[in-house]
Amino acid sequence: MAEPVLSVQNLVTRFHTADGVVRAVDGVSFDLMPGGSLGIVGESGCGKSVTHLSFLGLIPQPPGKIEGGKALFKGKDLLAMKPGELRKVRGNDIAVIFQDPMTSLNPVLKISLQMTEGMMIHKGASRAEAEARALELLRAVGIPSPEKRFHDYPHQFSGGMRQRVMIAMALMCEPAALIADEPTTALDVTIQAQILELIQKMRKETGVAVILITHDLGVVASVCEDILVMYAGRVVESAATGPLFARPLHPYTFSLLRSIPRLDAERKERLFSIPGLPPDLIHNPPGCSFNPRCPFAVKRCFSKEPPLTEIGPGRKVACWVDIESKKERAT
Amino acid sequence: MLRYVARRLLTAIPVLWIIVTITFFMMRLAPGGPFSRERVMPAEVQKMIEERYHLDEPLVKQYFRYMGNLLRGDLGPSFRYKDRSVNEIIAAGLPTTLQLGSLALLFALLVGIPAGCLAAFRQNSAVDYAAMSFSMVGVSVPNFVVLSTLIYFFAVKLKILTVSGWGRWDQMICPVVALGLMYSAYIARLSRAGMLEVIRQDFIRTARAKGLPERLVIMGAAILTGSLIIETISGVPGIGREFVNSALNRDYTLTIGTVILYSGFLIIFNLAVDIVYAFLDPRIVYE
């Protein structure tokens, strides 16, 4: 089996705030295979974004602090790198597309400059080389007549076009991994589908491995091969996309899937929603963090945190209960 | 852009006219006049003076006489300084005031912007607290106190600067610093707030995620901060304010003259600021 491009192992990130210690990421592990696509799913505030911001060195420190784990990129630990070394990885080997293309581009700089500066710094490319590459990518992401738009400012583009520019910009240095942090959340539904298709297309054409972070299961279903479900800073389930949708093993995943409105269902009942709110990450309840909202919880769930356990090929879940038989798992 | 500037300059004309009119009548409404003295003047003398300055005419007639002269660029004779016209007084004082004002502004920018940016980059550090405490003092202490203190130490005690006068650098340092200090304090606080706002924006994170060196990340932020700072500079009343203050002694024509001058400055500065905005922030377009 191939070596993963990126292997995150037991990452722990905490924020030391005036109110207490926020356990934003609490022992997250995953592998991203070359050319693979991994979806990270979870509610707002479950640590999806902090995970990648941590190993890229983009969380504000202090109050943030990475307190454990490794993030091996091509065998080298990103967390052990000096800021200068990590900077050479960012944008060059691992690129990021952020959520809101309206605010993620600098409003006072031309697209041409914002796209080319990274390549000129990382690859030592000349302006002409970088501009040629940028134009090629703009064409590839579907910006009509890029030569005309190249020297425009971000506000002269629509939201969807700006996200296309962001994607093209991320691919400038031919990164091995692309992290798309909620790339479609700020866009219209029709544009969302186009952007997801574009990410798929670019993945196939360039072989870049993609991590897609989203709170929308529909988005990962169409794009990702593997899925990681996060809750309260932890991974609660990981599986290949097909099996996860067919047979969710964690009560949280199960409940999430039940809360998706279906076009083919009769509208007799109210749409299911998970009762309660996610815990604040300062005062986690003892035991499993999902216990206050879990319909399957047993006594043990309130005292002991379930570890993420492999229970089948490529399937991991962190739960004491087998939700199909509603019995406690043997350990 | 040219059309925009032309339109702004044209709209300045009615604005100035309104300012002149209001000032003219307000001055006359205020009790007392340029020749009211504790010592009672003989009635004939009073009458002669009033005739000479047309103060005996109906107010409306005086107003039209003044406006007529104004259109020809004549601000009238000074009531206080005999044999000197308002034009002469302004022409004599303006260069110095302009010099003082622009040097003070330059000082304020050179001190305020770096101090504010440094404080923002090292937020909540000793540097930040020092810069902000200093600027709090700068804002709070009136500039005449600063000026007297500076003169006392550097001119009287240490004798390295000159107590008064204008023209040589050793005469200029004290007034320039005294006037500029308060604005540098304002500008420091503003650049700090502006920079803090900008460096928290998403596009700064994007710049970091691209692996840009911190120096370039900050440059990207600085342009936007610049346009925030420009805004306060337009409010710096350094130039011309002394004029207004010194002229409020019922010298009708001199007062109106300085008011016109000051209003003109304000109008031009505001226009200049709006134009600079358009250069700094491409989202702003005038038509």
JSON list of N, CA, C and O in Angstrom, two decimals, chain A residues 58 87 90-91 96 98 103-109 114 117-118 121-122 153 155 166 169, chain B residues 201-206 208-214 216 220-221 223-224 280-283:
[
{"chain": "A", "resi": 58, "resn": "LEU", "atom": "N", "xyz": [-1.49, 27.82, 11.46]},
{"chain": "A", "resi": 58, "resn": "LEU", "atom": "CA", "xyz": [-2.29, 29.02, 11.21]},
{"chain": "A", "resi": 58, "resn": "LEU", "atom": "C", "xyz": [-3.21, 29.41, 12.36]},
{"chain": "A", "resi": 58, "resn": "LEU", "atom": "O", "xyz": [-3.97, 30.35, 12.24]},
{"chain": "A", "resi": 87, "resn": "ARG", "atom": "N", "xyz": [6.36, 27.46, 6.56]},
{"chain": "A", "resi": 87, "resn": "ARG", "atom": "CA", "xyz": [5.91, 28.43, 5.57]},
{"chain": "A", "resi": 87, "resn": "ARG", "atom": "C", "xyz": [6.20, 27.95, 4.16]},
{"chain": "A", "resi": 87, "resn": "ARG", "atom": "O", "xyz": [5.44, 28.20, 3.23]},
{"chain": "A", "resi": 90, "resn": "ARG", "atom": "N", "xyz": [3.39, 25.47, 3.30]},
{"chain": "A", "resi": 90, "resn": "ARG", "atom": "CA", "xyz": [2.09, 26.10, 3.07]},
{"chain": "A", "resi": 90, "resn": "ARG", "atom": "C", "xyz": [2.02, 26.74, 1.71]},
{"chain": "A", "resi": 90, "resn": "ARG", "atom": "O", "xyz": [2.91, 27.49, 1.33]},
{"chain": "A", "resi": 91, "resn": "GLY", "atom": "N", "xyz": [0.97, 26.46, 1.00]},
{"chain": "A", "resi": 91, "resn": "GLY", "atom": "CA", "xyz": [0.79, 27.09, -0.30]},
{"chain": "A", "resi": 91, "resn": "GLY", "atom": "C", "xyz": [1.62, 26.43, -1.38]},
{"chain": "A", "resi": 91, "resn": "GLY", "atom": "O", "xyz": [1.30, 26.51, -2.55]},
{"chain": "A", "resi": 96, "resn": "VAL", "atom": "N", "xyz": [-4.65, 25.69, 0.68]},
{"chain": "A", "resi": 96, "resn": "VAL", "atom": "CA", "xyz": [-5.95, 25.77, 1.36]},
{"chain": "A", "resi": 96, "resn": "VAL", "atom": "C", "xyz": [-6.91, 26.65, 0.57]},
{"chain": "A", "resi": 96, "resn": "VAL", "atom": "O", "xyz": [-6.52, 27.69, 0.04]},
{"chain": "A", "resi": 98, "resn": "PHE", "atom": "N", "xyz": [-10.42, 28.60, 1.40]},
{"chain": "A", "resi": 98, "resn": "PHE", "atom": "CA", "xyz": [-11.24, 28.91, 2.57]},
{"chain": "A", "resi": 98, "resn": "PHE", "atom": "C", "xyz": [-12.70, 29.07, 2.20]},
{"chain": "A", "resi": 98, "resn": "PHE", "atom": "O", "xyz": [-13.08, 29.14, 1.02]},
{"chain": "A", "resi": 103, "resn": "THR", "atom": "N", "xyz": [-14.35, 37.28, 1.45]},
{"chain": "A", "resi": 103, "resn": "THR", "atom": "CA", "xyz": [-13.43, 37.90, 2.40]},
{"chain": "A", "resi": 103, "resn": "THR", "atom": "C", "xyz": [-12.04, 37.28, 2.36]},
{"chain": "A", "resi": 103, "resn": "THR", "atom": "O", "xyz": [-11.13, 37.79, 2.98]},
{"chain": "A", "resi": 104, "resn": "SER", "atom": "N", "xyz": [-11.89, 36.16, 1.63]},
{"chain": "A", "resi": 104, "resn": "SER", "atom": "CA", "xyz": [-10.60, 35.48, 1.66]},
{"chain": "A", "resi": 104, "resn": "SER", "atom": "C", "xyz": [-9.61, 36.04, 0.66]},
{"chain": "A", "resi": 104, "resn": "SER", "atom": "O", "xyz": [-8.45, 35.66, 0.65]},
{"chain": "A", "resi": 105, "resn": "LEU", "atom": "N", "xyz": [-10.07, 36.93, -0.21]},
{"chain": "A", "resi": 105, "resn": "LEU", "atom": "CA", "xyz": [-9.15, 37.57, -1.14]},
{"chain": "A", "resi": 105, "resn": "LEU", "atom": "C", "xyz": [-8.96, 39.01, -0.68]},
{"chain": "A", "resi": 105, "resn": "LEU", "atom": "O", "xyz": [-9.90, 39.66, -0.21]},
{"chain": "A", "resi": 106, "resn": "ASN", "atom": "N", "xyz": [-7.73, 39.50, -0.81]},
{"chain": "A", "resi": 106, "resn": "ASN", "atom": "CA", "xyz": [-7.44, 40.86, -0.39]},
{"chain": "A", "resi": 106, "resn": "ASN", "atom": "C", "xyz": [-8.13, 41.85, -1.34]},
{"chain": "A", "resi": 106, "resn": "ASN", "atom": "O", "xyz": [-7.86, 41.84, -2.54]},
{"chain": "A", "resi": 107, "resn": "PRO", "atom": "N", "xyz": [-9.01, 42.70, -0.81]},
{"chain": "A", "resi": 107, "resn": "PRO", "atom": "CA", "xyz": [-9.81, 43.56, -1.68]},
{"chain": "A", "resi": 107, "resn": "PRO", "atom": "C", "xyz": [-9.00, 44.63, -2.42]},
{"chain": "A", "resi": 107, "resn": "PRO", "atom": "O", "xyz": [-9.48, 45.19, -3.40]},
{"chain": "A", "resi": 108, "resn": "VAL", "atom": "N", "xyz": [-7.80, 44.94, -1.93]},
{"chain": "A", "resi": 108, "resn": "VAL", "atom": "CA", "xyz": [-7.07, 46.04, -2.56]},
{"chain": "A", "resi": 108, "resn": "VAL", "atom": "C", "xyz": [-5.95, 45.58, -3.50]},
{"chain": "A", "resi": 108, "resn": "VAL", "atom": "O", "xyz": [-5.21, 46.39, -4.03]},
{"chain": "A", "resi": 109, "resn": "LEU", "atom": "N", "xyz": [-5.84, 44.27, -3.69]},
{"chain": "A", "resi": 109, "resn": "LEU", "atom": "CA", "xyz": [-4.80, 43.78, -4.60]},
{"chain": "A", "resi": 109, "resn": "LEU", "atom": "C", "xyz": [-5.45, 43.08, -5.79]},
{"chain": "A", "resi": 109, "resn": "LEU", "atom": "O", "xyz": [-6.47, 42.41, -5.66]},
{"chain": "A", "resi": 114, "resn": "GLN", "atom": "N", "xyz": [-2.28, 38.48, -6.53]},
{"chain": "A", "resi": 114, "resn": "GLN", "atom": "CA", "xyz": [-2.57, 37.50, -5.48]},
{"chain": "A", "resi": 114, "resn": "GLN", "atom": "C", "xyz": [-2.33, 36.08, -5.95]},
{"chain": "A", "resi": 114, "resn": "GLN", "atom": "O", "xyz": [-1.95, 35.21, -5.17]},
{"chain": "A", "resi": 117, "resn": "GLU", "atom": "N", "xyz": [1.98, 35.70, -6.56]},
{"chain": "A", "resi": 117, "resn": "GLU", "atom": "CA", "xyz": [3.03, 35.96, -5.57]},
{"chain": "A", "resi": 117, "resn": "GLU", "atom": "C", "xyz": [3.53, 34.68, -4.91]},
{"chain": "A", "resi": 117, "resn": "GLU", "atom": "O", "xyz": [4.73, 34.53, -4.67]},
{"chain": "A", "resi": 118, "resn": "GLY", "atom": "N", "xyz": [2.60, 33.72, -4.65]},
{"chain": "A", "resi": 118, "resn": "GLY", "atom": "CA", "xyz": [3.02, 32.48, -4.01]},
{"chain": "A", "resi": 118, "resn": "GLY", "atom": "C", "xyz": [4.01, 31.71, -4.86]},
{"chain": "A", "resi": 118, "resn": "GLY", "atom": "O", "xyz": [5.06, 31.27, -4.37]},
{"chain": "A", "resi": 121, "resn": "ILE", "atom": "N", "xyz": [7.42, 33.21, -4.97]},
{"chain": "A", "resi": 121, "resn": "ILE", "atom": "CA", "xyz": [8.21, 33.02, -3.74]},
{"chain": "A", "resi": 121, "resn": "ILE", "atom": "C", "xyz": [8.65, 31.56, -3.58]},
{"chain": "A", "resi": 121, "resn": "ILE", "atom": "O", "xyz": [9.81, 31.28, -3.33]},
{"chain": "A", "resi": 122, "resn": "HIS", "atom": "N", "xyz": [7.69, 30.63, -3.77]},
{"chain": "A", "resi": 122, "resn": "HIS", "atom": "CA", "xyz": [8.02, 29.22, -3.50]},
{"chain": "A", "resi": 122, "resn": "HIS", "atom": "C", "xyz": [8.90, 28.61, -4.58]},
{"chain": "A", "resi": 122, "resn": "HIS", "atom": "O", "xyz": [9.81, 27.85, -4.30]},
{"chain": "A", "resi": 153, "resn": "TYR", "atom": "N", "xyz": [-9.88, 43.41, -9.81]},
{"chain": "A", "resi": 153, "resn": "TYR", "atom": "CA", "xyz": [-9.86, 43.26, -8.35]},
{"chain": "A", "resi": 153, "resn": "TYR", "atom": "C", "xyz": [-10.94, 42.27, -7.95]},
{"chain": "A", "resi": 153, "resn": "TYR", "atom": "O", "xyz": [-11.92, 42.07, -8.68]},
{"chain": "A", "resi": 155, "resn": "HIS", "atom": "N", "xyz": [-13.48, 42.38, -6.04]},
{"chain": "A", "resi": 155, "resn": "HIS", "atom": "CA", "xyz": [-14.90, 42.79, -5.99]},
{"chain": "A", "resi": 155, "resn": "HIS", "atom": "C", "xyz": [-15.53, 42.82, -7.37]},
{"chain": "A", "resi": 155, "resn": "HIS", "atom": "O", "xyz": [-16.75, 42.94, -7.50]},
{"chain": "A", "resi": 166, "resn": "MET", "atom": "N", "xyz": [-9.94, 31.28, -6.22]},
{"chain": "A", "resi": 166, "resn": "MET", "atom": "CA", "xyz": [-9.27, 30.70, -5.04]},
{"chain": "A", "resi": 166, "resn": "MET", "atom": "C", "xyz": [-8.72, 29.32, -5.36]},
{"chain": "A", "resi": 166, "resn": "MET", "atom": "O", "xyz": [-7.61, 28.96, -4.95]},
{"chain": "A", "resi": 169, "resn": "MET", "atom": "N", "xyz": [-5.79, 29.60, -7.60]},
{"chain": "A", "resi": 169, "resn": "MET", "atom": "CA", "xyz": [-4.67, 30.13, -6.82]},
{"chain": "A", "resi": 169, "resn": "MET", "atom": "C", "xyz": [-4.04, 29.04, -5.97]},
{"chain": "A", "resi": 169, "resn": "MET", "atom": "O", "xyz": [-2.81, 28.95, -5.87]},
{"chain": "B", "resi": 201, "resn": "GLN", "atom": "N", "xyz": [-8.60, 39.78, 9.38]},
{"chain": "B", "resi": 201, "resn": "GLN", "atom": "CA", "xyz": [-9.49, 39.44, 8.26]},
{"chain": "B", "resi": 201, "resn": "GLN", "atom": "C", "xyz": [-9.07, 38.13, 7.62]},
{"chain": "B", "resi": 201, "resn": "GLN", "atom": "O", "xyz": [-7.94, 37.71, 7.68]},
{"chain": "B", "resi": 202, "resn": "ASP", "atom": "N", "xyz": [-10.05, 37.53, 6.94]},
{"chain": "B", "resi": 202, "resn": "ASP", "atom": "CA", "xyz": [-9.82, 36.24, 6.29]},
{"chain": "B", "resi": 202, "resn": "ASP", "atom": "C", "xyz": [-8.68, 36.29, 5.28]},
{"chain": "B", "resi": 202, "resn": "ASP", "atom": "O", "xyz": [-7.92, 35.34, 5.15]},
{"chain": "B", "resi": 203, "resn": "PHE", "atom": "N", "xyz": [-8.57, 37.40, 4.55]},
{"chain": "B", "resi": 203, "resn": "PHE", "atom": "CA", "xyz": [-7.59, 37.39, 3.46]},
{"chain": "B", "resi": 203, "resn": "PHE", "atom": "C", "xyz": [-6.16, 37.42, 3.99]},
{"chain": "B", "resi": 203, "resn": "PHE", "atom": "O", "xyz": [-5.24, 37.04, 3.29]},
{"chain": "B", "resi": 204, "resn": "ILE", "atom": "N", "xyz": [-6.00, 37.83, 5.24]},
{"chain": "B", "resi": 204, "resn": "ILE", "atom": "CA", "xyz": [-4.67, 37.76, 5.85]},
{"chain": "B", "resi": 204, "resn": "ILE", "atom": "C", "xyz": [-4.33, 36.29, 6.12]},
{"chain": "B", "resi": 204, "resn": "ILE", "atom": "O", "xyz": [-3.21, 35.84, 5.90]},
{"chain": "B", "resi": 205, "resn": "ARG", "atom": "N", "xyz": [-5.34, 35.54, 6.57]},
{"chain": "B", "resi": 205, "resn": "ARG", "atom": "CA", "xyz": [-5.13, 34.10, 6.77]},
{"chain": "B", "resi": 205, "resn": "ARG", "atom": "C", "xyz": [-4.81, 33.44, 5.43]},
{"chain": "B", "resi": 205, "resn": "ARG", "atom": "O", "xyz": [-3.94, 32.58, 5.35]},
{"chain": "B", "resi": 206, "resn": "THR", "atom": "N", "xyz": [-5.52, 33.87, 4.38]},
{"chain": "B", "resi": 206, "resn": "THR", "atom": "CA", "xyz": [-5.23, 33.31, 3.05]},
{"chain": "B", "resi": 206, "resn": "THR", "atom": "C", "xyz": [-3.77, 33.59, 2.68]},
{"chain": "B", "resi": 206, "resn": "THR", "atom": "O", "xyz": [-3.08, 32.70, 2.18]},
{"chain": "B", "resi": 208, "resn": "ARG", "atom": "N", "xyz": [-1.27, 34.01, 4.62]},
{"chain": "B", "resi": 208, "resn": "ARG", "atom": "CA", "xyz": [-0.39, 33.12, 5.38]},
{"chain": "B", "resi": 208, "resn": "ARG", "atom": "C", "xyz": [-0.46, 31.70, 4.84]},
{"chain": "B", "resi": 208, "resn": "ARG", "atom": "O", "xyz": [0.56, 31.02, 4.73]},
{"chain": "B", "resi": 209, "resn": "ALA", "atom": "N", "xyz": [-1.68, 31.26, 4.49]},
{"chain": "B", "resi": 209, "resn": "ALA", "atom": "CA", "xyz": [-1.86, 29.90, 3.99]},
{"chain": "B", "resi": 209, "resn": "ALA", "atom": "C", "xyz": [-1.13, 29.71, 2.67]},
{"chain": "B", "resi": 209, "resn": "ALA", "atom": "O", "xyz": [-0.79, 28.60, 2.30]},
{"chain": "B", "resi": 210, "resn": "LYS", "atom": "N", "xyz": [-0.90, 30.82, 1.96]},
{"chain": "B", "resi": 210, "resn": "LYS", "atom": "CA", "xyz": [-0.16, 30.71, 0.71]},
{"chain": "B", "resi": 210, "resn": "LYS", "atom": "C", "xyz": [1.33, 30.57, 0.98]},
{"chain": "B", "resi": 210, "resn": "LYS", "atom": "O", "xyz": [2.11, 30.39, 0.07]},
{"chain": "B", "resi": 211, "resn": "GLY", "atom": "N", "xyz": [1.72, 30.72, 2.24]},
{"chain": "B", "resi": 211, "resn": "GLY", "atom": "CA", "xyz": [3.12, 30.60, 2.58]},
{"chain": "B", "resi": 211, "resn": "GLY", "atom": "C", "xyz": [3.91, 31.87, 2.29]},
{"chain": "B", "resi": 211, "resn": "GLY", "atom": "O", "xyz": [5.11, 31.82, 2.07]},
{"chain": "B", "resi": 212, "resn": "LEU", "atom": "N", "xyz": [3.23, 33.01, 2.27]},
{"chain": "B", "resi": 212, "resn": "LEU", "atom": "CA", "xyz": [3.95, 34.26, 2.05]},
{"chain": "B", "resi": 212, "resn": "LEU", "atom": "C", "xyz": [4.75, 34.60, 3.30]},
{"chain": "B", "resi": 212, "resn": "LEU", "atom": "O", "xyz": [4.30, 34.34, 4.41]},
{"chain": "B", "resi": 213, "resn": "PRO", "atom": "N", "xyz": [5.92, 35.20, 3.12]},
{"chain": "B", "resi": 213, "resn": "PRO", "atom": "CA", "xyz": [6.66, 35.67, 4.29]},
{"chain": "B", "resi": 213, "resn": "PRO", "atom": "C", "xyz": [5.85, 36.74, 5.01]},
{"chain": "B", "resi": 213, "resn": "PRO", "atom": "O", "xyz": [5.10, 37.48, 4.39]},
{"chain": "B", "resi": 214, "resn": "GLU", "atom": "N", "xyz": [6.02, 36.80, 6.32]},
{"chain": "B", "resi": 214, "resn": "GLU", "atom": "CA", "xyz": [5.23, 37.70, 7.16]},
{"chain": "B", "resi": 214, "resn": "GLU", "atom": "C", "xyz": [5.29, 39.15, 6.67]},
{"chain": "B", "resi": 214, "resn": "GLU", "atom": "O", "xyz": [4.29, 39.87, 6.70]},
{"chain": "B", "resi": 216, "resn": "LEU", "atom": "N", "xyz": [5.40, 40.25, 3.62]},
{"chain": "B", "resi": 216, "resn": "LEU", "atom": "CA", "xyz": [4.43, 40.48, 2.54]},
{"chain": "B", "resi": 216, "resn": "LEU", "atom": "C", "xyz": [3.00, 40.42, 3.05]},
{"chain": "B", "resi": 216, "resn": "LEU", "atom": "O", "xyz": [2.13, 41.14, 2.57]},
{"chain": "B", "resi": 220, "resn": "GLY", "atom": "N", "xyz": [0.29, 43.53, 2.63]},
{"chain": "B", "resi": 220, "resn": "GLY", "atom": "CA", "xyz": [-1.06, 43.39, 2.10]},
{"chain": "B", "resi": 220, "resn": "GLY", "atom": "C", "xyz": [-2.08, 44.04, 3.02]},
{"chain": "B", "resi": 220, "resn": "GLY", "atom": "O", "xyz": [-3.09, 44.59, 2.57]},
{"chain": "B", "resi": 221, "resn": "ALA", "atom": "N", "xyz": [-1.79, 43.96, 4.32]},
{"chain": "B", "resi": 221, "resn": "ALA", "atom": "CA", "xyz": [-2.71, 44.54, 5.30]},
{"chain": "B", "resi": 221, "resn": "ALA", "atom": "C", "xyz": [-2.56, 46.05, 5.35]},
{"chain": "B", "resi": 221, "resn": "ALA", "atom": "O", "xyz": [-3.51, 46.78, 5.57]},
{"chain": "B", "resi": 223, "resn": "ILE", "atom": "N", "xyz": [-1.96, 48.39, 3.18]},
{"chain": "B", "resi": 223, "resn": "ILE", "atom": "CA", "xyz": [-2.61, 49.28, 2.22]},
{"chain": "B", "resi": 223, "resn": "ILE", "atom": "C", "xyz": [-4.02, 49.63, 2.70]},
{"chain": "B", "resi": 223, "resn": "ILE", "atom": "O", "xyz": [-4.44, 50.78, 2.66]},
{"chain": "B", "resi": 224, "resn": "LEU", "atom": "N", "xyz": [-4.71, 48.61, 3.19]},
{"chain": "B", "resi": 224, "resn": "LEU", "atom": "CA", "xyz": [-6.08, 48.84, 3.62]},
{"chain": "B", "resi": 224, "resn": "LEU", "atom": "C", "xyz": [-6.10, 49.69, 4.88]},
{"chain": "B", "resi": 224, "resn": "LEU", "atom": "O", "xyz": [-6.96, 50.55, 5.05]},
{"chain": "B", "resi": 280, "resn": "LEU", "atom": "N", "xyz": [-6.21, 54.21, -3.01]},
{"chain": "B", "resi": 280, "resn": "LEU", "atom": "CA", "xyz": [-5.83, 53.14, -2.09]},
{"chain": "B", "resi": 280, "resn": "LEU", "atom": "C", "xyz": [-6.79, 51.96, -2.21]},
{"chain": "B", "resi": 280, "resn": "LEU", "atom": "O", "xyz": [-6.37, 50.81, -2.13]},
{"chain": "B", "resi": 281, "resn": "ASP", "atom": "N", "xyz": [-8.05, 52.23, -2.33]},
{"chain": "B", "resi": 281, "resn": "ASP", "atom": "CA", "xyz": [-9.04, 51.16, -2.32]},
{"chain": "B", "resi": 281, "resn": "ASP", "atom": "C", "xyz": [-9.75, 51.09, -3.67]},
{"chain": "B", "resi": 281, "resn": "ASP", "atom": "O", "xyz": [-10.56, 51.95, -4.00]},
{"chain": "B", "resi": 282, "resn": "PRO", "atom": "N", "xyz": [-9.43, 50.06, -4.45]},
{"chain": "B", "resi": 282, "resn": "PRO", "atom": "CA", "xyz": [-9.98, 49.99, -5.80]},
{"chain": "B", "resi": 282, "resn": "PRO", "atom": "C", "xyz": [-11.50, 49.81, -5.83]},
{"chain": "B", "resi": 282, "resn": "PRO", "atom": "O", "xyz": [-12.12, 49.98, -6.88]},
{"chain": "B", "resi": 283, "resn": "ARG", "atom": "N", "xyz": [-12.09, 49.48, -4.67]},
{"chain": "B", "resi": 283, "resn": "ARG", "atom": "CA", "xyz": [-13.55, 49.30, -4.67]},
{"chain": "B", "resi": 283, "resn": "ARG", "atom": "C", "xyz": [-14.27, 50.64, -4.76]},
{"chain": "B", "resi": 283, "resn": "ARG", "atom": "O", "xyz": [-15.45, 50.71, -5.04]}
]
